[in-house]
Structures are given as C-alpha cells and as structure tokens.
C-alpha cells in the first residue's frame, strides 16, 4: 500500500478499544463490524444499554447479534429506539408497513441487494440504518453472507489530490437505476436526489465517500463522459479494496444493524437452489451535508 493509504487505515482505526459496562463487543475487522453479546433483544433495553449500543454503532458501523429469539414487535421496538421507522416502498401487500421481507427461494433468478449499494441513498433524507433479522439461512448452512464496506476509509484511502477534487462535487442518486432494465414493482415511487459526493457523518462529523453503483448515476458538475469515468473509478474502490470491508456469516436468529450513512453493503447470492429468509426494518435519517 502507498504511505497515504496506510496512514488512512491508521486514521480510521485509531480509536482506543472501548470498554462497555452492559455489553461485550468483539471487532470483526479493525475498521468495520463487531459482534455484540450480553444483550437479550427480546427484552426492553435500559437507557444505559441503549446508550452503549449507540456508541458501539458509531464506533463499528455494523453490529451483529447472535441467537436472538425476537418477535416482529421486538424488532420494531428495537429499531424505533434509533429513529422513526421508514415505510417500505412500495408498501407490502399485507402486514406491518415497515417490514420488508427478504426472501430468496429456488425460483429466484437473482436477489435484491446482490451488488454494492446503500439502502435509501436516492431519498432526499437517506436512511440512518437498517436492521435485518434472518430466520432461515441457506442449507447446508453456508452462503448468503453479507459484505459491508467502510466508506470513511474508502474516502481516506484516495490520494489527497483526488479527495480535494471530489470535495466540492455532488452526485445524483436515482431510485430507478437499481432496477436496470427491469420494470420496478407496481406502486414503487422512484425517489431521485442530489447529495454531496463527500458528506460528513451527521453524528461523528467524519468525512465519507457517498456514492454507490446501484443508485448513483451522475456528477452534474462534470461532462457525461467525465462523470461516467469518475463514478466508475469510485465504484471500483469498494470492489477492489478488501481492506474496506467485513463479511457477516449468518446463522439463524442473527440480527445485523448497519449504518447506511457510512457503509455500503453487498448481499451475496451464492446459494442457489437454497432458501434464505428474513425481515428488514429501515430507520429514517436526515439530510446529508458536506
Ligand atoms: C439488503 O440489501 O438490504 C439486504 C441485505 C441482505 O440480504 O443480506
């Protein structure tokens, strides 16, 4: 790695490992992801537990909870502690409007999220985070992992000259882009928004690269050709730098809570013809600022 890249990794990892009183946190990698134990998410959490959970979320960006036997009401209550719940778009035909079923059966030709993306980046006020609870993992117990990439580090690892160029730009995120040549589902209201290309995390104020190949379509300050080249370069950063990411291997009854403001994720579809099933709740965020 170049010196500036090593320095970037140090900047993103230099935090003293924090000791918590009410939970245990074990990092998945030094830069992203942690397994949290010591909490029973089927019970109402105390203010102290919630405060420590919020801190662990800001430190690690992706939190993994194993062996959680929770009901839909527990899932909704837990997500509600972090913000207003975001209705699913398009609304589900039945059941709670905030629960998105993530279901892959042998008939699926592909699976939603099988590519790097950020949930809700095309919304004017992108999502704060998502909580996915998997009840069924592919038999015989392998495959269907989810990858998460730290977009603070993606930004910090760019050369200083490129960072300077990107700092003043914006990017268009288009909800239709994620469907490619496919027709979106009936009732889908396609959002389209312009965000700074480099944003500051609303809670930590740290800079991050806010583009993703599923939704980001154009840098309006550049020509069409320049915009395509720069976006392709930035998309490749996530795909080509394993140091940015962690891999979550699911077990039944695992819940993962990730920060949509500073990570991208990639659901891996490598388990045909098996079935994977879970439910996801997204939490509203606010506008993103440079
Ligand atoms: C998603 O893309 O939000 C779902 C991730 C997954 O299925 O692992």
PDB file of C-alpha atoms and ligand atoms in Angstrom:
ATOM      1  CA  UNK A   1       0.000   0.000   0.000  1.00  0.00           C
ATOM      2  CA  UNK A   2       1.071   3.620  -0.530  1.00  0.00           C
ATOM      3  CA  UNK A   3       2.091   5.565   2.569  1.00  0.00           C
ATOM      4  CA  UNK A   4      -1.019   7.763   2.366  1.00  0.00           C
ATOM      5  CA  UNK A   5      -3.151   4.609   2.229  1.00  0.00           C
ATOM      6  CA  UNK A   6      -1.515   3.142   5.339  1.00  0.00           C
ATOM      7  CA  UNK A   7      -1.972   6.481   7.100  1.00  0.00           C
ATOM      8  CA  UNK A   8      -5.642   6.396   6.101  1.00  0.00           C
ATOM      9  CA  UNK A   9      -6.106   2.971   7.690  1.00  0.00           C
ATOM     10  CA  UNK A  10      -4.444   4.259  10.858  1.00  0.00           C
ATOM     11  CA  UNK A  11      -6.684   7.341  10.954  1.00  0.00           C
ATOM     12  CA  UNK A  12      -9.802   5.216  10.654  1.00  0.00           C
ATOM     13  CA  UNK A  13      -8.680   2.560  13.170  1.00  0.00           C
ATOM     14  CA  UNK A  14      -7.057   4.756  15.804  1.00  0.00           C
ATOM     15  CA  UNK A  15      -9.636   4.649  18.496  1.00  0.00           C
ATOM     16  CA  UNK A  16      -8.867   3.010  21.815  1.00  0.00           C
ATOM     17  CA  UNK A  17     -10.941  -0.191  22.037  1.00  0.00           C
ATOM     18  CA  UNK A  18     -13.775   0.922  24.250  1.00  0.00           C
ATOM     19  CA  UNK A  19     -14.876  -0.926  27.378  1.00  0.00           C
ATOM     20  CA  UNK A  20     -18.607  -1.145  27.865  1.00  0.00           C
ATOM     21  CA  UNK A  21     -20.368  -1.958  31.108  1.00  0.00           C
ATOM     22  CA  UNK A  22     -23.554  -3.576  29.794  1.00  0.00           C
ATOM     23  CA  UNK A  23     -22.383  -5.373  26.630  1.00  0.00           C
ATOM     24  CA  UNK A  24     -19.373  -7.066  25.073  1.00  0.00           C
ATOM     25  CA  UNK A  25     -18.074  -6.011  21.670  1.00  0.00           C
ATOM     26  CA  UNK A  26     -15.662  -8.026  19.535  1.00  0.00           C
ATOM     27  CA  UNK A  27     -14.449  -6.385  16.297  1.00  0.00           C
ATOM     28  CA  UNK A  28     -14.863  -8.256  13.019  1.00  0.00           C
ATOM     29  CA  UNK A  29     -12.044  -6.206  11.478  1.00  0.00           C
ATOM     30  CA  UNK A  30     -10.188  -3.174  12.834  1.00  0.00           C
ATOM     31  CA  UNK A  31     -12.181  -0.844  10.556  1.00  0.00           C
ATOM     32  CA  UNK A  32     -15.725  -2.197  10.301  1.00  0.00           C
ATOM     33  CA  UNK A  33     -18.145  -4.517  12.063  1.00  0.00           C
ATOM     34  CA  UNK A  34     -18.417  -6.040  15.530  1.00  0.00           C
ATOM     35  CA  UNK A  35     -20.249  -8.861  17.235  1.00  0.00           C
ATOM     36  CA  UNK A  36     -22.172  -7.713  20.280  1.00  0.00           C
ATOM     37  CA  UNK A  37     -23.038 -10.104  23.101  1.00  0.00           C
ATOM     38  CA  UNK A  38     -24.577  -9.765  26.527  1.00  0.00           C
ATOM     39  CA  UNK A  39     -27.923  -8.356  25.335  1.00  0.00           C
ATOM     40  CA  UNK A  40     -31.277 -10.088  25.001  1.00  0.00           C
ATOM     41  CA  UNK A  41     -33.073  -8.117  22.303  1.00  0.00           C
ATOM     42  CA  UNK A  42     -36.429  -9.688  23.180  1.00  0.00           C
ATOM     43  CA  UNK A  43     -36.419  -7.573  26.349  1.00  0.00           C
ATOM     44  CA  UNK A  44     -36.777  -3.828  26.706  1.00  0.00           C
ATOM     45  CA  UNK A  45     -33.258  -2.387  26.928  1.00  0.00           C
ATOM     46  CA  UNK A  46     -32.285   0.010  29.681  1.00  0.00           C
ATOM     47  CA  UNK A  47     -31.157   3.560  28.923  1.00  0.00           C
ATOM     48  CA  UNK A  48     -27.602   2.542  29.768  1.00  0.00           C
ATOM     49  CA  UNK A  49     -27.691  -0.419  27.372  1.00  0.00           C
ATOM     50  CA  UNK A  50     -29.146   1.772  24.615  1.00  0.00           C
ATOM     51  CA  UNK A  51     -26.520   4.453  25.202  1.00  0.00           C
ATOM     52  CA  UNK A  52     -23.711   1.895  24.940  1.00  0.00           C
ATOM     53  CA  UNK A  53     -25.313   0.355  21.858  1.00  0.00           C
ATOM     54  CA  UNK A  54     -25.432   3.769  20.174  1.00  0.00           C
ATOM     55  CA  UNK A  55     -21.757   4.286  20.951  1.00  0.00           C
ATOM     56  CA  UNK A  56     -20.792   0.831  19.643  1.00  0.00           C
ATOM     57  CA  UNK A  57     -22.812   1.566  16.470  1.00  0.00           C
ATOM     58  CA  UNK A  58     -20.884   4.797  15.862  1.00  0.00           C
ATOM     59  CA  UNK A  59     -17.554   3.053  16.584  1.00  0.00           C
ATOM     60  CA  UNK A  60     -18.074  -0.048  14.413  1.00  0.00           C
ATOM     61  CA  UNK A  61     -20.857   0.908  11.918  1.00  0.00           C
ATOM     62  CA  UNK A  62     -22.160  -2.694  11.692  1.00  0.00           C
ATOM     63  CA  UNK A  63     -23.325  -4.631  14.766  1.00  0.00           C
ATOM     64  CA  UNK A  64     -24.034  -8.376  14.726  1.00  0.00           C
ATOM     65  CA  UNK A  65     -26.220 -10.010  17.407  1.00  0.00           C
ATOM     66  CA  UNK A  66     -26.357 -13.819  17.545  1.00  0.00           C
ATOM     67  CA  UNK A  67     -29.008 -16.180  18.962  1.00  0.00           C
ATOM     68  CA  UNK A  68     -31.718 -13.584  19.308  1.00  0.00           C
ATOM     69  CA  UNK A  69     -35.229 -15.010  19.612  1.00  0.00           C
ATOM     70  CA  UNK A  70     -37.301 -11.959  18.871  1.00  0.00           C
ATOM     71  CA  UNK A  71     -40.832 -11.335  17.654  1.00  0.00           C
ATOM     72  CA  UNK A  72     -41.764  -8.792  14.989  1.00  0.00           C
ATOM     73  CA  UNK A  73     -42.858  -6.453  17.823  1.00  0.00           C
ATOM     74  CA  UNK A  74     -39.410  -6.762  19.469  1.00  0.00           C
ATOM     75  CA  UNK A  75     -37.752  -5.971  16.128  1.00  0.00           C
ATOM     76  CA  UNK A  76     -39.972  -2.904  15.596  1.00  0.00           C
ATOM     77  CA  UNK A  77     -39.399  -1.707  19.174  1.00  0.00           C
ATOM     78  CA  UNK A  78     -35.623  -2.058  18.921  1.00  0.00           C
ATOM     79  CA  UNK A  79     -35.455  -0.191  15.592  1.00  0.00           C
ATOM     80  CA  UNK A  80     -37.758   2.508  16.995  1.00  0.00           C
ATOM     81  CA  UNK A  81     -35.141   3.377  19.631  1.00  0.00           C
ATOM     82  CA  UNK A  82     -32.867   4.696  16.861  1.00  0.00           C
ATOM     83  CA  UNK A  83     -35.372   6.870  14.982  1.00  0.00           C
ATOM     84  CA  UNK A  84     -38.621   6.994  13.079  1.00  0.00           C
ATOM     85  CA  UNK A  85     -39.299   3.843  11.075  1.00  0.00           C
ATOM     86  CA  UNK A  86     -39.289   4.130   7.297  1.00  0.00           C
ATOM     87  CA  UNK A  87     -42.278   2.697   5.398  1.00  0.00           C
ATOM     88  CA  UNK A  88     -41.343   0.122   2.752  1.00  0.00           C
ATOM     89  CA  UNK A  89     -41.550   1.384  -0.876  1.00  0.00           C
ATOM     90  CA  UNK A  90     -43.748   0.006  -2.448  1.00  0.00           C
ATOM     91  CA  UNK A  91     -45.930  -0.798   0.585  1.00  0.00           C
ATOM     92  CA  UNK A  92     -46.098  -4.544   1.337  1.00  0.00           C
ATOM     93  CA  UNK A  93     -49.443  -6.133   0.344  1.00  0.00           C
ATOM     94  CA  UNK A  94     -50.109  -7.122   3.958  1.00  0.00           C
ATOM     95  CA  UNK A  95     -48.641  -6.858   7.423  1.00  0.00           C
ATOM     96  CA  UNK A  96     -46.721  -4.038   9.043  1.00  0.00           C
ATOM     97  CA  UNK A  97     -45.806  -1.285   6.512  1.00  0.00           C
ATOM     98  CA  UNK A  98     -42.244  -1.039   7.916  1.00  0.00           C
ATOM     99  CA  UNK A  99     -41.287  -4.707   7.469  1.00  0.00           C
ATOM    100  CA  UNK A 100     -39.535  -5.665   4.242  1.00  0.00           C
ATOM    101  CA  UNK A 101     -39.443  -9.395   3.630  1.00  0.00           C
ATOM    102  CA  UNK A 102     -36.044 -10.517   2.325  1.00  0.00           C
ATOM    103  CA  UNK A 103     -36.906 -13.829   0.788  1.00  0.00           C
ATOM    104  CA  UNK A 104     -34.976 -15.880  -1.751  1.00  0.00           C
ATOM    105  CA  UNK A 105     -36.389 -19.172  -2.976  1.00  0.00           C
ATOM    106  CA  UNK A 106     -35.077 -21.581  -5.645  1.00  0.00           C
ATOM    107  CA  UNK A 107     -37.309 -19.845  -8.207  1.00  0.00           C
ATOM    108  CA  UNK A 108     -35.373 -16.568  -7.812  1.00  0.00           C
ATOM    109  CA  UNK A 109     -33.194 -15.698 -10.765  1.00  0.00           C
ATOM    110  CA  UNK A 110     -31.353 -13.141  -8.688  1.00  0.00           C
ATOM    111  CA  UNK A 111     -31.735 -11.486  -5.325  1.00  0.00           C
ATOM    112  CA  UNK A 112     -32.250  -7.881  -4.250  1.00  0.00           C
ATOM    113  CA  UNK A 113     -29.057  -6.353  -2.944  1.00  0.00           C
ATOM    114  CA  UNK A 114     -26.671  -8.668  -4.820  1.00  0.00           C
ATOM    115  CA  UNK A 115     -24.260  -5.820  -5.574  1.00  0.00           C
ATOM    116  CA  UNK A 116     -22.731  -2.943  -3.613  1.00  0.00           C
ATOM    117  CA  UNK A 117     -25.378  -0.439  -2.548  1.00  0.00           C
ATOM    118  CA  UNK A 118     -26.633   1.830   0.224  1.00  0.00           C
ATOM    119  CA  UNK A 119     -30.266   1.432   1.304  1.00  0.00           C
ATOM    120  CA  UNK A 120     -32.252   4.582   0.578  1.00  0.00           C
ATOM    121  CA  UNK A 121     -29.473   6.720  -0.940  1.00  0.00           C
ATOM    122  CA  UNK A 122     -31.883   8.116  -3.575  1.00  0.00           C
ATOM    123  CA  UNK A 123     -34.163   9.544  -0.874  1.00  0.00           C
ATOM    124  CA  UNK A 124     -33.924  13.247  -0.046  1.00  0.00           C
ATOM    125  CA  UNK A 125     -33.239  12.248   3.563  1.00  0.00           C
ATOM    126  CA  UNK A 126     -31.393   8.910   3.301  1.00  0.00           C
ATOM    127  CA  UNK A 127     -31.891   6.157   5.843  1.00  0.00           C
ATOM    128  CA  UNK A 128     -29.928   6.190   9.111  1.00  0.00           C
ATOM    129  CA  UNK A 129     -29.624   2.425   9.222  1.00  0.00           C
ATOM    130  CA  UNK A 130     -31.207  -0.942   8.562  1.00  0.00           C
ATOM    131  CA  UNK A 131     -31.834  -3.904  10.864  1.00  0.00           C
ATOM    132  CA  UNK A 132     -32.048  -7.294   9.194  1.00  0.00           C
ATOM    133  CA  UNK A 133     -33.125 -10.372  11.162  1.00  0.00           C
ATOM    134  CA  UNK A 134     -32.614 -13.703   9.387  1.00  0.00           C
ATOM    135  CA  UNK A 135     -34.715 -16.679  10.451  1.00  0.00           C
ATOM    136  CA  UNK A 136     -33.650 -19.071   7.721  1.00  0.00           C
ATOM    137  CA  UNK A 137     -30.234 -19.412   6.149  1.00  0.00           C
ATOM    138  CA  UNK A 138     -29.398 -21.463   3.050  1.00  0.00           C
ATOM    139  CA  UNK A 139     -28.976 -25.189   3.655  1.00  0.00           C
ATOM    140  CA  UNK A 140     -26.484 -26.729   4.308  1.00  0.00           C
ATOM    141  CA  UNK A 141     -25.597 -23.708   6.386  1.00  0.00           C
ATOM    142  CA  UNK A 142     -23.288 -21.818   4.080  1.00  0.00           C
ATOM    143  CA  UNK A 143     -23.518 -18.998   1.593  1.00  0.00           C
ATOM    144  CA  UNK A 144     -25.643 -15.849   1.606  1.00  0.00           C
ATOM    145  CA  UNK A 145     -23.060 -13.819   3.547  1.00  0.00           C
ATOM    146  CA  UNK A 146     -23.364 -10.034   3.536  1.00  0.00           C
ATOM    147  CA  UNK A 147     -20.336  -7.791   2.979  1.00  0.00           C
ATOM    148  CA  UNK A 148     -20.093  -4.310   4.483  1.00  0.00           C
ATOM    149  CA  UNK A 149     -17.601  -1.619   3.397  1.00  0.00           C
ATOM    150  CA  UNK A 150     -16.455   1.372   5.436  1.00  0.00           C
ATOM    151  CA  UNK A 151     -16.948   4.471   3.262  1.00  0.00           C
ATOM    152  CA  UNK A 152     -14.936   6.710   5.621  1.00  0.00           C
ATOM    153  CA  UNK A 153     -11.931   4.572   4.779  1.00  0.00           C
ATOM    154  CA  UNK A 154     -12.886   4.498   1.084  1.00  0.00           C
ATOM    155  CA  UNK A 155     -12.595   8.300   1.118  1.00  0.00           C
ATOM    156  CA  UNK A 156      -9.493   8.468   3.284  1.00  0.00           C
ATOM    157  CA  UNK A 157      -7.604   5.999   1.045  1.00  0.00           C
ATOM    158  CA  UNK A 158      -7.955   8.189  -2.050  1.00  0.00           C
ATOM    159  CA  UNK A 159      -4.966  10.320  -2.953  1.00  0.00           C
ATOM    160  CA  UNK A 160      -5.034  13.823  -1.424  1.00  0.00           C
ATOM    161  CA  UNK A 161      -5.340  15.404  -4.894  1.00  0.00           C
ATOM    162  CA  UNK A 162      -8.388  13.311  -5.809  1.00  0.00           C
ATOM    163  CA  UNK A 163     -10.007  13.967  -2.417  1.00  0.00           C
ATOM    164  CA  UNK A 164      -9.584  17.694  -2.975  1.00  0.00           C
ATOM    165  CA  UNK A 165     -11.250  17.478  -6.399  1.00  0.00           C
ATOM    166  CA  UNK A 166     -14.190  15.440  -5.082  1.00  0.00           C
ATOM    167  CA  UNK A 167     -14.845  17.586  -2.014  1.00  0.00           C
ATOM    168  CA  UNK A 168     -16.831  20.249  -3.886  1.00  0.00           C
ATOM    169  CA  UNK A 169     -18.917  17.921  -6.092  1.00  0.00           C
ATOM    170  CA  UNK A 170     -22.407  16.485  -5.790  1.00  0.00           C
ATOM    171  CA  UNK A 171     -23.966  13.326  -7.216  1.00  0.00           C
ATOM    172  CA  UNK A 172     -27.441  12.324  -8.399  1.00  0.00           C
ATOM    173  CA  UNK A 173     -28.945   9.169  -6.850  1.00  0.00           C
ATOM    174  CA  UNK A 174     -31.863   7.677  -8.776  1.00  0.00           C
ATOM    175  CA  UNK A 175     -34.207   5.007  -7.380  1.00  0.00           C
ATOM    176  CA  UNK A 176     -34.956   3.675 -10.874  1.00  0.00           C
ATOM    177  CA  UNK A 177     -31.284   2.957 -11.584  1.00  0.00           C
ATOM    178  CA  UNK A 178     -31.257   0.000  -9.191  1.00  0.00           C
ATOM    179  CA  UNK A 179     -33.761  -1.833 -11.401  1.00  0.00           C
ATOM    180  CA  UNK A 180     -31.589  -1.544 -14.537  1.00  0.00           C
ATOM    181  CA  UNK A 181     -33.662  -2.767 -17.484  1.00  0.00           C
ATOM    182  CA  UNK A 182     -36.272  -4.402 -15.205  1.00  0.00           C
ATOM    183  CA  UNK A 183     -39.661  -2.854 -14.509  1.00  0.00           C
ATOM    184  CA  UNK A 184     -39.937  -1.629 -10.896  1.00  0.00           C
ATOM    185  CA  UNK A 185     -42.680  -3.272  -8.813  1.00  0.00           C
ATOM    186  CA  UNK A 186     -46.186  -1.776  -9.007  1.00  0.00           C
ATOM    187  CA  UNK A 187     -46.627   1.122  -6.596  1.00  0.00           C
ATOM    188  CA  UNK A 188     -42.898   1.926  -6.329  1.00  0.00           C
ATOM    189  CA  UNK A 189     -42.420   5.684  -6.035  1.00  0.00           C
ATOM    190  CA  UNK A 190     -38.969   6.292  -7.550  1.00  0.00           C
ATOM    191  CA  UNK A 191     -37.001   8.813  -5.477  1.00  0.00           C
ATOM    192  CA  UNK A 192     -34.284  10.957  -7.086  1.00  0.00           C
ATOM    193  CA  UNK A 193     -31.983  13.223  -5.078  1.00  0.00           C
ATOM    194  CA  UNK A 194     -28.740  15.156  -5.239  1.00  0.00           C
ATOM    195  CA  UNK A 195     -26.301  14.752  -2.332  1.00  0.00           C
ATOM    196  CA  UNK A 196     -22.747  15.989  -1.788  1.00  0.00           C
ATOM    197  CA  UNK A 197     -20.334  13.380  -3.118  1.00  0.00           C
ATOM    198  CA  UNK A 198     -18.310  13.656   0.068  1.00  0.00           C
ATOM    199  CA  UNK A 199     -20.564  14.004   3.098  1.00  0.00           C
ATOM    200  CA  UNK A 200     -19.950  14.363   6.800  1.00  0.00           C
ATOM    201  CA  UNK A 201     -21.463  11.746   9.065  1.00  0.00           C
ATOM    202  CA  UNK A 202     -24.304  13.590  10.867  1.00  0.00           C
ATOM    203  CA  UNK A 203     -23.231  12.266  14.290  1.00  0.00           C
ATOM    204  CA  UNK A 204     -19.433  11.930  14.124  1.00  0.00           C
ATOM    205  CA  UNK A 205     -18.774  14.728  11.589  1.00  0.00           C
ATOM    206  CA  UNK A 206     -16.230  12.491   9.837  1.00  0.00           C
ATOM    207  CA  UNK A 207     -15.999  12.654   6.034  1.00  0.00           C
ATOM    208  CA  UNK A 208     -17.005   9.743   3.798  1.00  0.00           C
ATOM    209  CA  UNK A 209     -17.483   8.902   0.150  1.00  0.00           C
ATOM    210  CA  UNK A 210     -21.216   8.821  -0.570  1.00  0.00           C
ATOM    211  CA  UNK A 211     -21.661   7.104  -3.951  1.00  0.00           C
ATOM    212  CA  UNK A 212     -22.798   3.577  -4.756  1.00  0.00           C
ATOM    213  CA  UNK A 213     -23.153   1.707  -8.056  1.00  0.00           C
ATOM    214  CA  UNK A 214     -26.813   0.771  -7.549  1.00  0.00           C
ATOM    215  CA  UNK A 215     -28.220   4.291  -7.273  1.00  0.00           C
ATOM    216  CA  UNK A 216     -25.592   6.936  -8.157  1.00  0.00           C
ATOM    217  CA  UNK A 217     -25.956   7.953 -11.795  1.00  0.00           C
ATOM    218  CA  UNK A 218     -24.301  11.307 -12.455  1.00  0.00           C
ATOM    219  CA  UNK A 219     -21.965  14.004 -11.163  1.00  0.00           C
ATOM    220  CA  UNK A 220     -23.708  17.089 -12.555  1.00  0.00           C
ATOM    221  CA  UNK A 221     -20.641  19.380 -12.423  1.00  0.00           C
ATOM    222  CA  UNK A 222     -18.791  17.124 -14.926  1.00  0.00           C
ATOM    223  CA  UNK A 223     -19.490  16.243 -18.554  1.00  0.00           C
ATOM    224  CA  UNK A 224     -21.340  12.975 -19.158  1.00  0.00           C
ATOM    225  CA  UNK A 225     -18.105  11.240 -20.143  1.00  0.00           C
ATOM    226  CA  UNK A 226     -16.090  12.606 -17.207  1.00  0.00           C
ATOM    227  CA  UNK A 227     -18.887  11.772 -14.777  1.00  0.00           C
ATOM    228  CA  UNK A 228     -19.002   8.145 -16.008  1.00  0.00           C
ATOM    229  CA  UNK A 229     -15.237   7.758 -15.698  1.00  0.00           C
ATOM    230  CA  UNK A 230     -15.049   9.267 -12.192  1.00  0.00           C
ATOM    231  CA  UNK A 231     -18.030   7.265 -10.912  1.00  0.00           C
ATOM    232  CA  UNK A 232     -16.605   4.030 -12.324  1.00  0.00           C
ATOM    233  CA  UNK A 233     -13.302   4.806 -10.624  1.00  0.00           C
ATOM    234  CA  UNK A 234     -15.054   5.440  -7.299  1.00  0.00           C
ATOM    235  CA  UNK A 235     -17.272   2.357  -7.573  1.00  0.00           C
ATOM    236  CA  UNK A 236     -14.163   0.261  -8.180  1.00  0.00           C
ATOM    237  CA  UNK A 237     -12.638   1.490  -4.907  1.00  0.00           C
ATOM    238  CA  UNK A 238     -15.152  -0.528  -2.870  1.00  0.00           C
ATOM    239  CA  UNK A 239     -14.966  -3.579  -5.084  1.00  0.00           C
ATOM    240  CA  UNK A 240     -11.168  -3.677  -5.308  1.00  0.00           C
ATOM    241  CA  UNK A 241     -10.105  -2.947  -1.741  1.00  0.00           C
ATOM    242  CA  UNK A 242     -10.911  -5.848   0.611  1.00  0.00           C
ATOM    243  CA  UNK A 243      -9.344  -3.842   3.459  1.00  0.00           C
ATOM    244  CA  UNK A 244     -12.511  -1.675   3.498  1.00  0.00           C
ATOM    245  CA  UNK A 245     -14.907  -4.473   4.277  1.00  0.00           C
ATOM    246  CA  UNK A 246     -16.026  -7.161   6.689  1.00  0.00           C
ATOM    247  CA  UNK A 247     -18.051 -10.249   5.945  1.00  0.00           C
ATOM    248  CA  UNK A 248     -21.014 -11.313   8.056  1.00  0.00           C
ATOM    249  CA  UNK A 249     -21.714 -15.031   8.037  1.00  0.00           C
ATOM    250  CA  UNK A 250     -25.328 -15.517   9.029  1.00  0.00           C
ATOM    251  CA  UNK A 251     -26.742 -18.076  11.437  1.00  0.00           C
ATOM    252  CA  UNK A 252     -30.475 -18.467  12.051  1.00  0.00           C
ATOM    253  CA  UNK A 253     -31.693 -15.877  14.608  1.00  0.00           C
ATOM    254  CA  UNK A 254     -28.930 -13.377  13.804  1.00  0.00           C
ATOM    255  CA  UNK A 255     -29.814  -9.682  13.691  1.00  0.00           C
ATOM    256  CA  UNK A 256     -27.487  -7.195  11.994  1.00  0.00           C
ATOM    257  CA  UNK A 257     -27.820  -3.420  12.388  1.00  0.00           C
ATOM    258  CA  UNK A 258     -25.795  -1.286   9.956  1.00  0.00           C
ATOM    259  CA  UNK A 259     -25.250   2.430   9.440  1.00  0.00           C
ATOM    260  CA  UNK A 260     -26.479   3.375   5.950  1.00  0.00           C
ATOM    261  CA  UNK A 261     -24.809   6.764   6.251  1.00  0.00           C
ATOM    262  CA  UNK A 262     -21.273   5.356   6.192  1.00  0.00           C
ATOM    263  CA  UNK A 263     -21.316   1.762   4.930  1.00  0.00           C
ATOM    264  CA  UNK A 264     -22.249   0.123   1.672  1.00  0.00           C
ATOM    265  CA  UNK A 265     -23.320  -3.494   1.691  1.00  0.00           C
ATOM    266  CA  UNK A 266     -23.497  -6.403  -0.718  1.00  0.00           C
ATOM    267  CA  UNK A 267     -25.759  -9.430  -0.204  1.00  0.00           C
ATOM    268  CA  UNK A 268     -24.010 -12.377  -1.815  1.00  0.00           C
ATOM    269  CA  UNK A 269     -26.166 -14.653  -3.954  1.00  0.00           C
ATOM    270  CA  UNK A 270     -24.129 -17.845  -3.975  1.00  0.00           C
ATOM    271  CA  UNK A 271     -26.673 -20.338  -2.602  1.00  0.00           C
ATOM    272  CA  UNK A 272     -28.937 -21.376  -5.475  1.00  0.00           C
ATOM    273  CA  UNK A 273     -31.107 -23.505  -5.156  1.00  0.00           C
ATOM    274  CA  UNK A 274     -31.478 -22.903  -1.406  1.00  0.00           C
ATOM    275  CA  UNK A 275     -33.763 -20.599   0.507  1.00  0.00           C
ATOM    276  CA  UNK A 276     -32.866 -17.606   2.677  1.00  0.00           C
ATOM    277  CA  UNK A 277     -35.490 -15.659   4.615  1.00  0.00           C
ATOM    278  CA  UNK A 278     -35.539 -12.667   6.915  1.00  0.00           C
ATOM    279  CA  UNK A 279     -37.164  -9.353   7.673  1.00  0.00           C
ATOM    280  CA  UNK A 280     -35.607  -5.901   7.440  1.00  0.00           C
ATOM    281  CA  UNK A 281     -36.606  -2.616   9.041  1.00  0.00           C
ATOM    282  CA  UNK A 282     -35.092   0.683   7.885  1.00  0.00           C
ATOM    283  CA  UNK A 283     -34.804   3.765  10.086  1.00  0.00           C
ATOM    284  CA  UNK A 284     -35.204   7.331   8.814  1.00  0.00           C
ATOM    285  CA  UNK A 285     -32.195   9.630   8.727  1.00  0.00           C
ATOM    286  CA  UNK A 286     -31.852  13.321   7.922  1.00  0.00           C
ATOM    287  CA  UNK A 287     -30.371  15.340   5.046  1.00  0.00           C
ATOM    288  CA  UNK A 288     -26.684  14.688   4.302  1.00  0.00           C
ATOM    289  CA  UNK A 289     -24.329  17.684   4.348  1.00  0.00           C
ATOM    290  CA  UNK A 290     -20.831  18.264   3.005  1.00  0.00           C
TER     291      UNK A 290
HETATM  292  C1  LIG B   1     -30.190  -5.518   1.823  1.00  0.00           C
HETATM  293  O1  LIG B   1     -29.613  -5.344   0.762  1.00  0.00           O
HETATM  294  O2  LIG B   1     -30.642  -4.573   2.448  1.00  0.00           O
HETATM  295  C2  LIG B   1     -30.315  -6.921   2.383  1.00  0.00           C
HETATM  296  C3  LIG B   1     -29.006  -7.475   2.744  1.00  0.00           C
HETATM  297  C4  LIG B   1     -29.019  -8.970   2.833  1.00  0.00           C
HETATM  298  O3  LIG B   1     -29.972  -9.624   2.364  1.00  0.00           O
HETATM  299  O4  LIG B   1     -28.063  -9.522   3.379  1.00  0.00           O
END
